[in-house]
PDB file as gemmi writes it, atoms N, CA and C in Angstrom:
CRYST1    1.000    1.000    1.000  90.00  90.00  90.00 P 1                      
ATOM      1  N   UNK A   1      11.143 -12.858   4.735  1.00  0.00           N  
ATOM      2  CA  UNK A   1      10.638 -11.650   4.113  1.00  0.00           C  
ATOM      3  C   UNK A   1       9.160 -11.837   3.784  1.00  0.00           C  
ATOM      4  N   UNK A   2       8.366 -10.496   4.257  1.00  0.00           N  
ATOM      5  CA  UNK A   2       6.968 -11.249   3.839  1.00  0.00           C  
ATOM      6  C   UNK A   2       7.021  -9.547   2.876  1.00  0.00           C  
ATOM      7  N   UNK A   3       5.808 -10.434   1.848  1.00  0.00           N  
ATOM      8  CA  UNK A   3       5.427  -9.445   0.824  1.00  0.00           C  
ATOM      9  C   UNK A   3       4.153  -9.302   0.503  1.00  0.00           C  
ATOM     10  N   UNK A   4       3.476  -8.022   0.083  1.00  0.00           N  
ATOM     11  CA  UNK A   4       1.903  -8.016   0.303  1.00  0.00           C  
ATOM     12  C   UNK A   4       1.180  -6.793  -1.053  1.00  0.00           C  
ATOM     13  N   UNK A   5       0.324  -7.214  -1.814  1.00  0.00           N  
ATOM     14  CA  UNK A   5      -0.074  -5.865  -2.350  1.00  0.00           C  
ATOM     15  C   UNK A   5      -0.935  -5.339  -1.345  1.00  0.00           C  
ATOM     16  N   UNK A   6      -1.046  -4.122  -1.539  1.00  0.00           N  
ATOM     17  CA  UNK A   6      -1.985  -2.540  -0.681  1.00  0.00           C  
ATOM     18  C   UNK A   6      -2.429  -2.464  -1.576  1.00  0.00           C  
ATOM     19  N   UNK A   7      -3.959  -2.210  -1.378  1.00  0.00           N  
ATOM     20  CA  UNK A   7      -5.201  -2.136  -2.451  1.00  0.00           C  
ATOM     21  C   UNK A   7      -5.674  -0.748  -1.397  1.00  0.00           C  
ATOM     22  N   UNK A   8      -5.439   0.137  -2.014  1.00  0.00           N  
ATOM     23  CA  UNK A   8      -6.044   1.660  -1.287  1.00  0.00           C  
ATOM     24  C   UNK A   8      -6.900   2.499  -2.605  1.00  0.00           C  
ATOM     25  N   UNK A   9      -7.758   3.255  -1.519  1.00  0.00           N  
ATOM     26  CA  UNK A   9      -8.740   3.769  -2.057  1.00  0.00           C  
ATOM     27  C   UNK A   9      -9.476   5.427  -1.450  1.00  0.00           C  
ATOM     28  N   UNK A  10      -8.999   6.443  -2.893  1.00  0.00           N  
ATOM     29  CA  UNK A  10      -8.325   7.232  -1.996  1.00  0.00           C  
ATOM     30  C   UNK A  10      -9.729   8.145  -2.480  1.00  0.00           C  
ATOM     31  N   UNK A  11      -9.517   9.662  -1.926  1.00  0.00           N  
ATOM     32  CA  UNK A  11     -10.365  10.707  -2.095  1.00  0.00           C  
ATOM     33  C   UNK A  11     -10.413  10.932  -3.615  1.00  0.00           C  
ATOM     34  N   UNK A  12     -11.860  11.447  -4.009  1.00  0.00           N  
ATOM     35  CA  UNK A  12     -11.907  11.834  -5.449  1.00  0.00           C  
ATOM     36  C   UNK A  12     -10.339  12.709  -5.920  1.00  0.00           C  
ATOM     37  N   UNK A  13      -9.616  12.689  -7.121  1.00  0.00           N  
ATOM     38  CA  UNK A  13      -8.375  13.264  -7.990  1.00  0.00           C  
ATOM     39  C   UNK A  13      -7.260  13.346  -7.372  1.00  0.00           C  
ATOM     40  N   UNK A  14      -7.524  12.496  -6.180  1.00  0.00           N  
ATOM     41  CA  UNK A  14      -5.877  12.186  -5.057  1.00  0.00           C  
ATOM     42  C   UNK A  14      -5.103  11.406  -5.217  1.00  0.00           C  
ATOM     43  N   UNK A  15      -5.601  10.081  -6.380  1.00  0.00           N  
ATOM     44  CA  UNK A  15      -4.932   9.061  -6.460  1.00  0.00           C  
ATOM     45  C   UNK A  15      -3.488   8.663  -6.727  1.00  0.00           C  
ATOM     46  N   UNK A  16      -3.023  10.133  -8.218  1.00  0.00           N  
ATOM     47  CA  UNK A  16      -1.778  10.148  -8.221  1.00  0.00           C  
ATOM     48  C   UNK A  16      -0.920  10.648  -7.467  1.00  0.00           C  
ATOM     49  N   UNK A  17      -1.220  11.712  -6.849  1.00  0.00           N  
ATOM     50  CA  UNK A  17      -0.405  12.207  -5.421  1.00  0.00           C  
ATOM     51  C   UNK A  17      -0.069  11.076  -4.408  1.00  0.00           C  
ATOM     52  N   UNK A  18      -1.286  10.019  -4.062  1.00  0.00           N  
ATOM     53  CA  UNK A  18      -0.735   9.211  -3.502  1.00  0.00           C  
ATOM     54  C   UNK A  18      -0.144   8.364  -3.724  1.00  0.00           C  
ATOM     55  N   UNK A  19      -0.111   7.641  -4.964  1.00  0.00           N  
ATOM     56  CA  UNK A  19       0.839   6.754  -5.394  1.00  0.00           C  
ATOM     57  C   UNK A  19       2.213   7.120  -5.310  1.00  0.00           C  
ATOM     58  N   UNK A  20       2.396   8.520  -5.320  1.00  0.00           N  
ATOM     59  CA  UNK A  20       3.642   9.363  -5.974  1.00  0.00           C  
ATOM     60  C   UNK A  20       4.245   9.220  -4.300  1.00  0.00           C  
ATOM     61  N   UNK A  21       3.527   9.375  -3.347  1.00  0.00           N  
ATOM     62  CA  UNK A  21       4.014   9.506  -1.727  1.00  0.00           C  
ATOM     63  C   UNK A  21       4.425   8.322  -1.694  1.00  0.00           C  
ATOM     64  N   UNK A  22       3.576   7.333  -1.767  1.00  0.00           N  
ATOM     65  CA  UNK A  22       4.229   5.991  -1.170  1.00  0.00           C  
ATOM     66  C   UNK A  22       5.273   5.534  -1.661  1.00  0.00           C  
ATOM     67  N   UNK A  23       5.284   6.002  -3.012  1.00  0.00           N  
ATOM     68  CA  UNK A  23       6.490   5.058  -3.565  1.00  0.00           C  
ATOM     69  C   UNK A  23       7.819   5.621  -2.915  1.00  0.00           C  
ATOM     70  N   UNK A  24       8.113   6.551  -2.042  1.00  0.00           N  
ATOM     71  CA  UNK A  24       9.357   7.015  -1.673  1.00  0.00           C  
ATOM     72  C   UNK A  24       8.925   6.447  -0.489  1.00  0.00           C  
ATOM     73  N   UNK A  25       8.380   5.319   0.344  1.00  0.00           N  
ATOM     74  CA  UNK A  25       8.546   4.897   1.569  1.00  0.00           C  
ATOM     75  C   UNK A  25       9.416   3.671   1.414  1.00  0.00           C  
ATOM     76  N   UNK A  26      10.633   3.845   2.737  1.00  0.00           N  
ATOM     77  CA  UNK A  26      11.108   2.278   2.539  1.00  0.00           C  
ATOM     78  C   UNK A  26       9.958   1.269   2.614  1.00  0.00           C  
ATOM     79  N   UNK A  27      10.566   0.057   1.997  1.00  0.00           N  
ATOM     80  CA  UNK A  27       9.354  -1.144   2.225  1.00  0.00           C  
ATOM     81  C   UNK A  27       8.692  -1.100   0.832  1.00  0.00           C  
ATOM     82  N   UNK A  28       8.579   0.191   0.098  1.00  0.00           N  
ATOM     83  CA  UNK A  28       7.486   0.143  -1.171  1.00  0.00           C  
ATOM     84  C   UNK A  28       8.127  -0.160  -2.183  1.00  0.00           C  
ATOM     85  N   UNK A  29       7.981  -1.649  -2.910  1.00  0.00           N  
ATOM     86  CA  UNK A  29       8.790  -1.835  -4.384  1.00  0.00           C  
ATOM     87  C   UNK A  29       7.790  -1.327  -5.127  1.00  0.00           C  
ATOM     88  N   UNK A  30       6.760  -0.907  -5.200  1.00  0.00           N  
ATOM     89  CA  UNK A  30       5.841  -0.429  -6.638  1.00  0.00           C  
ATOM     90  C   UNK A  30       5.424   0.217  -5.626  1.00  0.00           C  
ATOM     91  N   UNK A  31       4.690   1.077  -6.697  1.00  0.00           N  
ATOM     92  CA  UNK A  31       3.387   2.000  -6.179  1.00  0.00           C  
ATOM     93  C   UNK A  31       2.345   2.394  -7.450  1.00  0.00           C  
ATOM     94  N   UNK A  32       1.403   1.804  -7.971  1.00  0.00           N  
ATOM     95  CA  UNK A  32       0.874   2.180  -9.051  1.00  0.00           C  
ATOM     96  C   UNK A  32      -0.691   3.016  -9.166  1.00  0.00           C  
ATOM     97  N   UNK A  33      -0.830   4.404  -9.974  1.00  0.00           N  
ATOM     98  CA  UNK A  33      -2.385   4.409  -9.871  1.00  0.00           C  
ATOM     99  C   UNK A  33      -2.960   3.548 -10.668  1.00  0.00           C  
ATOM    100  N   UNK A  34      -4.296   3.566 -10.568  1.00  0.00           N  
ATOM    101  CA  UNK A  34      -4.837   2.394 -11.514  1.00  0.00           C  
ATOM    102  C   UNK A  34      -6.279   2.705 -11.603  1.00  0.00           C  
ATOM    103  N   UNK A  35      -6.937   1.846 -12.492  1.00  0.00           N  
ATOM    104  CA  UNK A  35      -8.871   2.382 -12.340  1.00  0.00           C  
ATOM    105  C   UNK A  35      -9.213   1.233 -12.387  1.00  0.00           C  
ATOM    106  N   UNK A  36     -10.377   1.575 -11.424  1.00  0.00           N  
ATOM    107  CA  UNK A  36     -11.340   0.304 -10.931  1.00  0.00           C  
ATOM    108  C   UNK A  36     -11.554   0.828  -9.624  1.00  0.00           C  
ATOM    109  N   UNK A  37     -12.155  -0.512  -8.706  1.00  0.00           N  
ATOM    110  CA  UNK A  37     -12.689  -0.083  -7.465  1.00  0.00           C  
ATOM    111  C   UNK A  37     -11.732   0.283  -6.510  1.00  0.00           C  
ATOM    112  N   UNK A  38     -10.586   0.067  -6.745  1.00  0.00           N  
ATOM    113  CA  UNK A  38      -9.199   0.771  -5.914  1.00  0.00           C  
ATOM    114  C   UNK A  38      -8.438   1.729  -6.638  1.00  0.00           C  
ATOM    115  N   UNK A  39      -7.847   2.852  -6.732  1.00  0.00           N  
ATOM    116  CA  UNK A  39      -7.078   3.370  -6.626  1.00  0.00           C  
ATOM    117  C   UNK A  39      -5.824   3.154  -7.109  1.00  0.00           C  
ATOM    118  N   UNK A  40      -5.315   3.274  -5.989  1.00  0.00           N  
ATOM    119  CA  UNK A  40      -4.136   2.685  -5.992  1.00  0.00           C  
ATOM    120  C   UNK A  40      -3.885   1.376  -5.727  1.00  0.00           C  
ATOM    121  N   UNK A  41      -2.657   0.795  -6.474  1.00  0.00           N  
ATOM    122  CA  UNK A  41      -1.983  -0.586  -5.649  1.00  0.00           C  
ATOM    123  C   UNK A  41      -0.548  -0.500  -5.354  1.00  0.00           C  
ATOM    124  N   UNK A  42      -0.150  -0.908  -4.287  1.00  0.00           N  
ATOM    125  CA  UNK A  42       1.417  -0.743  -4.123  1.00  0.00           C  
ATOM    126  C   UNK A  42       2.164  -2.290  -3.670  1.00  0.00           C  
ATOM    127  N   UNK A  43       2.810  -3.039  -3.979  1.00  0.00           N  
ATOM    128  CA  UNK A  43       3.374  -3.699  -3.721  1.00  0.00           C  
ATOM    129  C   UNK A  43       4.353  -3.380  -2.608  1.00  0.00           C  
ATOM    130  N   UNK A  44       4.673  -3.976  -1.234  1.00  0.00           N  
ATOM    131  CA  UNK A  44       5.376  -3.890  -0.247  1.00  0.00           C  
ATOM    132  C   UNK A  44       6.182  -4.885   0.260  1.00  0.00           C  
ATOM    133  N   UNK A  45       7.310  -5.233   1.198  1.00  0.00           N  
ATOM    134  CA  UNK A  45       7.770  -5.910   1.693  1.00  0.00           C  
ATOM    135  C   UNK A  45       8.455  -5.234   3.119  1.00  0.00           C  
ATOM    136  N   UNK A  46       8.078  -6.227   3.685  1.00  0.00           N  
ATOM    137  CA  UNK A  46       9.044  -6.154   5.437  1.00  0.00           C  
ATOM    138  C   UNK A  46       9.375  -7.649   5.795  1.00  0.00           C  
ATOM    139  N   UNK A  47      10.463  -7.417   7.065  1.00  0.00           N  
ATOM    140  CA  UNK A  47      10.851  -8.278   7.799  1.00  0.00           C  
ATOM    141  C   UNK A  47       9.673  -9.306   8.138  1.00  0.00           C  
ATOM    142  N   UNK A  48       9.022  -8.644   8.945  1.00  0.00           N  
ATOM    143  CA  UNK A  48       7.675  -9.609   9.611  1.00  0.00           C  
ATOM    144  C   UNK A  48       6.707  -9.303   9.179  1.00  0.00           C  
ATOM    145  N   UNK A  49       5.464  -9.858   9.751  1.00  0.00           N  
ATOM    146  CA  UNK A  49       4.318  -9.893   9.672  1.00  0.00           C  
ATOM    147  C   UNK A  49       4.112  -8.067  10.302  1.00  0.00           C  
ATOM    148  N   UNK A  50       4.280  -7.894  11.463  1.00  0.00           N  
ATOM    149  CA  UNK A  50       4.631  -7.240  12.123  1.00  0.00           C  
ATOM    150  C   UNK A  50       4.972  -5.984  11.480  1.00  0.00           C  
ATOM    151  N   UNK A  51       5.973  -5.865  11.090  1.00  0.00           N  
ATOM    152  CA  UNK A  51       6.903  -4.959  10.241  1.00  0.00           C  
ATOM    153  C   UNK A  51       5.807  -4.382   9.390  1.00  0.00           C  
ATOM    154  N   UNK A  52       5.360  -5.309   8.741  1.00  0.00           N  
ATOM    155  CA  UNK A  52       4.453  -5.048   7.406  1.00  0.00           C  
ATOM    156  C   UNK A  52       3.091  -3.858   7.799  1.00  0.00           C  
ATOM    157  N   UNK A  53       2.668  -4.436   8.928  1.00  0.00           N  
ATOM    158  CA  UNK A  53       1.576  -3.903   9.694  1.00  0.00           C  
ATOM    159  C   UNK A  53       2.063  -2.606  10.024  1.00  0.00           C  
ATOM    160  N   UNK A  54       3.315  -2.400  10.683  1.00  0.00           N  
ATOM    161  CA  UNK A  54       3.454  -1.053  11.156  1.00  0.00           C  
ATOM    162  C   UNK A  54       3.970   0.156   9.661  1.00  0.00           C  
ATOM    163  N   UNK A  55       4.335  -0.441   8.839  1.00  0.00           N  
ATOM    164  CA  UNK A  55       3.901   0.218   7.689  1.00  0.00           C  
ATOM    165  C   UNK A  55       2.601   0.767   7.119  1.00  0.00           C  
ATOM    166  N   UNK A  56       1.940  -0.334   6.655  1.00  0.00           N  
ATOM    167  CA  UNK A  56       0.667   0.090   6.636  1.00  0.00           C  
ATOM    168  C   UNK A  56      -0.221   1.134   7.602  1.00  0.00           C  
ATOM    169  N   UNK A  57      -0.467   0.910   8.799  1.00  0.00           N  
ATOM    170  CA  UNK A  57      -0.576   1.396   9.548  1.00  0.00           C  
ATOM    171  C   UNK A  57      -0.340   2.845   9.946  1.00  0.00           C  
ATOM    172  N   UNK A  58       1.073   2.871  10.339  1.00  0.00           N  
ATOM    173  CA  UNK A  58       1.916   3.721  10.599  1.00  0.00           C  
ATOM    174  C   UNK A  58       2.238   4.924   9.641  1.00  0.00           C  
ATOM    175  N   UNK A  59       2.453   4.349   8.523  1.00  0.00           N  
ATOM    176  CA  UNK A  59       2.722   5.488   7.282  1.00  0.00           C  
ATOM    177  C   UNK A  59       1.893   5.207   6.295  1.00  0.00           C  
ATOM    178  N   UNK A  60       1.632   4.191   6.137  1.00  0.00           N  
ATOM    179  CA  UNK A  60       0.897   4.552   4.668  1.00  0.00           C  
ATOM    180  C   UNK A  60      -0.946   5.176   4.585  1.00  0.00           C  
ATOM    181  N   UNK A  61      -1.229   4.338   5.687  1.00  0.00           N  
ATOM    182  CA  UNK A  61      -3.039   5.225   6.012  1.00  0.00           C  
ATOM    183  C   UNK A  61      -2.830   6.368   7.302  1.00  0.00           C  
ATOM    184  N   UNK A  62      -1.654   7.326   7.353  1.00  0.00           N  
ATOM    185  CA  UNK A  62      -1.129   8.633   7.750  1.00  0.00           C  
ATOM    186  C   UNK A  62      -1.914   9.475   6.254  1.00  0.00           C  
ATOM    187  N   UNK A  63      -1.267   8.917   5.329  1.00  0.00           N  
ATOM    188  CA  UNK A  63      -1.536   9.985   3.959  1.00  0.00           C  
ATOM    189  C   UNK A  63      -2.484  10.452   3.450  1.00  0.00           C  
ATOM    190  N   UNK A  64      -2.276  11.917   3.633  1.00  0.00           N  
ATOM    191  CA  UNK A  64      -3.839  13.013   3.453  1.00  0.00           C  
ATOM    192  C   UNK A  64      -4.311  12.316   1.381  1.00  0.00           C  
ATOM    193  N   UNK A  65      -5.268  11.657   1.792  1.00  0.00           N  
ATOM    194  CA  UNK A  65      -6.099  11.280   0.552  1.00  0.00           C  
ATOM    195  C   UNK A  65      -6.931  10.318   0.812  1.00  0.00           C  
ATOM    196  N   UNK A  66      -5.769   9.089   1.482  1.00  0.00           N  
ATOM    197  CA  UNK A  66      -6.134   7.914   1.543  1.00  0.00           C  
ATOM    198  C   UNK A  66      -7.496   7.565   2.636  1.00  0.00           C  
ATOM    199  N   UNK A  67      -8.549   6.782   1.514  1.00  0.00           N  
ATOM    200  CA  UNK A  67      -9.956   6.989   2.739  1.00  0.00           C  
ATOM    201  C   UNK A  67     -10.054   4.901   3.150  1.00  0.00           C  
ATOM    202  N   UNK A  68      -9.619   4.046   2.551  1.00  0.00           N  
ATOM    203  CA  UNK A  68      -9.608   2.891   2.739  1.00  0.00           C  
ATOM    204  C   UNK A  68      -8.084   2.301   2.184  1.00  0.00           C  
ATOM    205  N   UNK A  69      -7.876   0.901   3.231  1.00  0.00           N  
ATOM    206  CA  UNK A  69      -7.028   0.281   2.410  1.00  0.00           C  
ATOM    207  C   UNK A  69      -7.120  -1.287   3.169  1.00  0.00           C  
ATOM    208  N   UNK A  70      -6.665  -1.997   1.893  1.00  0.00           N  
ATOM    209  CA  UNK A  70      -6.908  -3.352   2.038  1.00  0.00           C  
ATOM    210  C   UNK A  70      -5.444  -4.450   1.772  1.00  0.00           C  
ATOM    211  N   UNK A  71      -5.272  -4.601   2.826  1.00  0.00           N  
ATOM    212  CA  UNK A  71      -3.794  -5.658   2.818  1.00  0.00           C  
ATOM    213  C   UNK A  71      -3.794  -6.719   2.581  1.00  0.00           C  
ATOM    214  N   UNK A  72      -3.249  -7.643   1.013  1.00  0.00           N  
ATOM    215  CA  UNK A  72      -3.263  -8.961   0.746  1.00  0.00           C  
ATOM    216  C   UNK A  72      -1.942  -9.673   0.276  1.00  0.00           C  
ATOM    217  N   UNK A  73      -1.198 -10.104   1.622  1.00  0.00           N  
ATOM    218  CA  UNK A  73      -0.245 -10.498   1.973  1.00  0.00           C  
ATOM    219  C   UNK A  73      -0.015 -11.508   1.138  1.00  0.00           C  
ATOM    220  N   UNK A  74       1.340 -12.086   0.497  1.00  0.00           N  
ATOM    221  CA  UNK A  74       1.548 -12.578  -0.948  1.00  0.00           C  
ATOM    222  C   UNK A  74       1.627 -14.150   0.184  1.00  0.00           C  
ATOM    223  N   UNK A  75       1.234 -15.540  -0.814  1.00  0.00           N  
ATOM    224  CA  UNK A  75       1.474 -16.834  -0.174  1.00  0.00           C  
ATOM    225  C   UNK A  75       2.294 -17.503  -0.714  1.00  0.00           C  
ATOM    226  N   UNK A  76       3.052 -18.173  -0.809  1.00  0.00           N  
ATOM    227  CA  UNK A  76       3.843 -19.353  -1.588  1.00  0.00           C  
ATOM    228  C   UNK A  76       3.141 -20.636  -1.541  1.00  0.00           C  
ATOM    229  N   UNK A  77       2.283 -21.184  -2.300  1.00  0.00           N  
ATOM    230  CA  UNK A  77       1.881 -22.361  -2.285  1.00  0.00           C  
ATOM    231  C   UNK A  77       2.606 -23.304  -3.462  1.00  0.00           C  
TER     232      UNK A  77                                                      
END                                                                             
């Protein structure tokens, strides 16, 4: 299982709409707005590396707001 926060960064007063979208995607255990230089953050998980990507990708920078996003895949050290 790999797991990753999404650091997105959305259009000016979109932020809670988007938090509110993602969190109903499979894959999304959180979805939070927040202030600072991001937006939003959402915590995610998929199968693969792979998996993870076509999330991101695929559905989550689809969503009318979202103008950046930044994927930082969790490590076990």
């Amino acid at each position: 299982m790999v797991q990753a926060y999404i650091l997105i960064q959305t259009e000016v007063g979109r932020a809670a709409a988007v938090a509110q979208k993602i969190a109903g995607l499979t894959g999304v255990t959180n979805s939070e707005d927040v202030t600072g230089p991001y937006d939003v953050i959402v915590r995610a998980e998929a199968e693969t590396m792979d998996d993870l990507g076509k999330l991101v990708v695929a559905r989550i920078q689809t969503i009318d707001g979202i103008t950046r996003t930044l994927t930082c895949p969790v490590v076990r050290l």
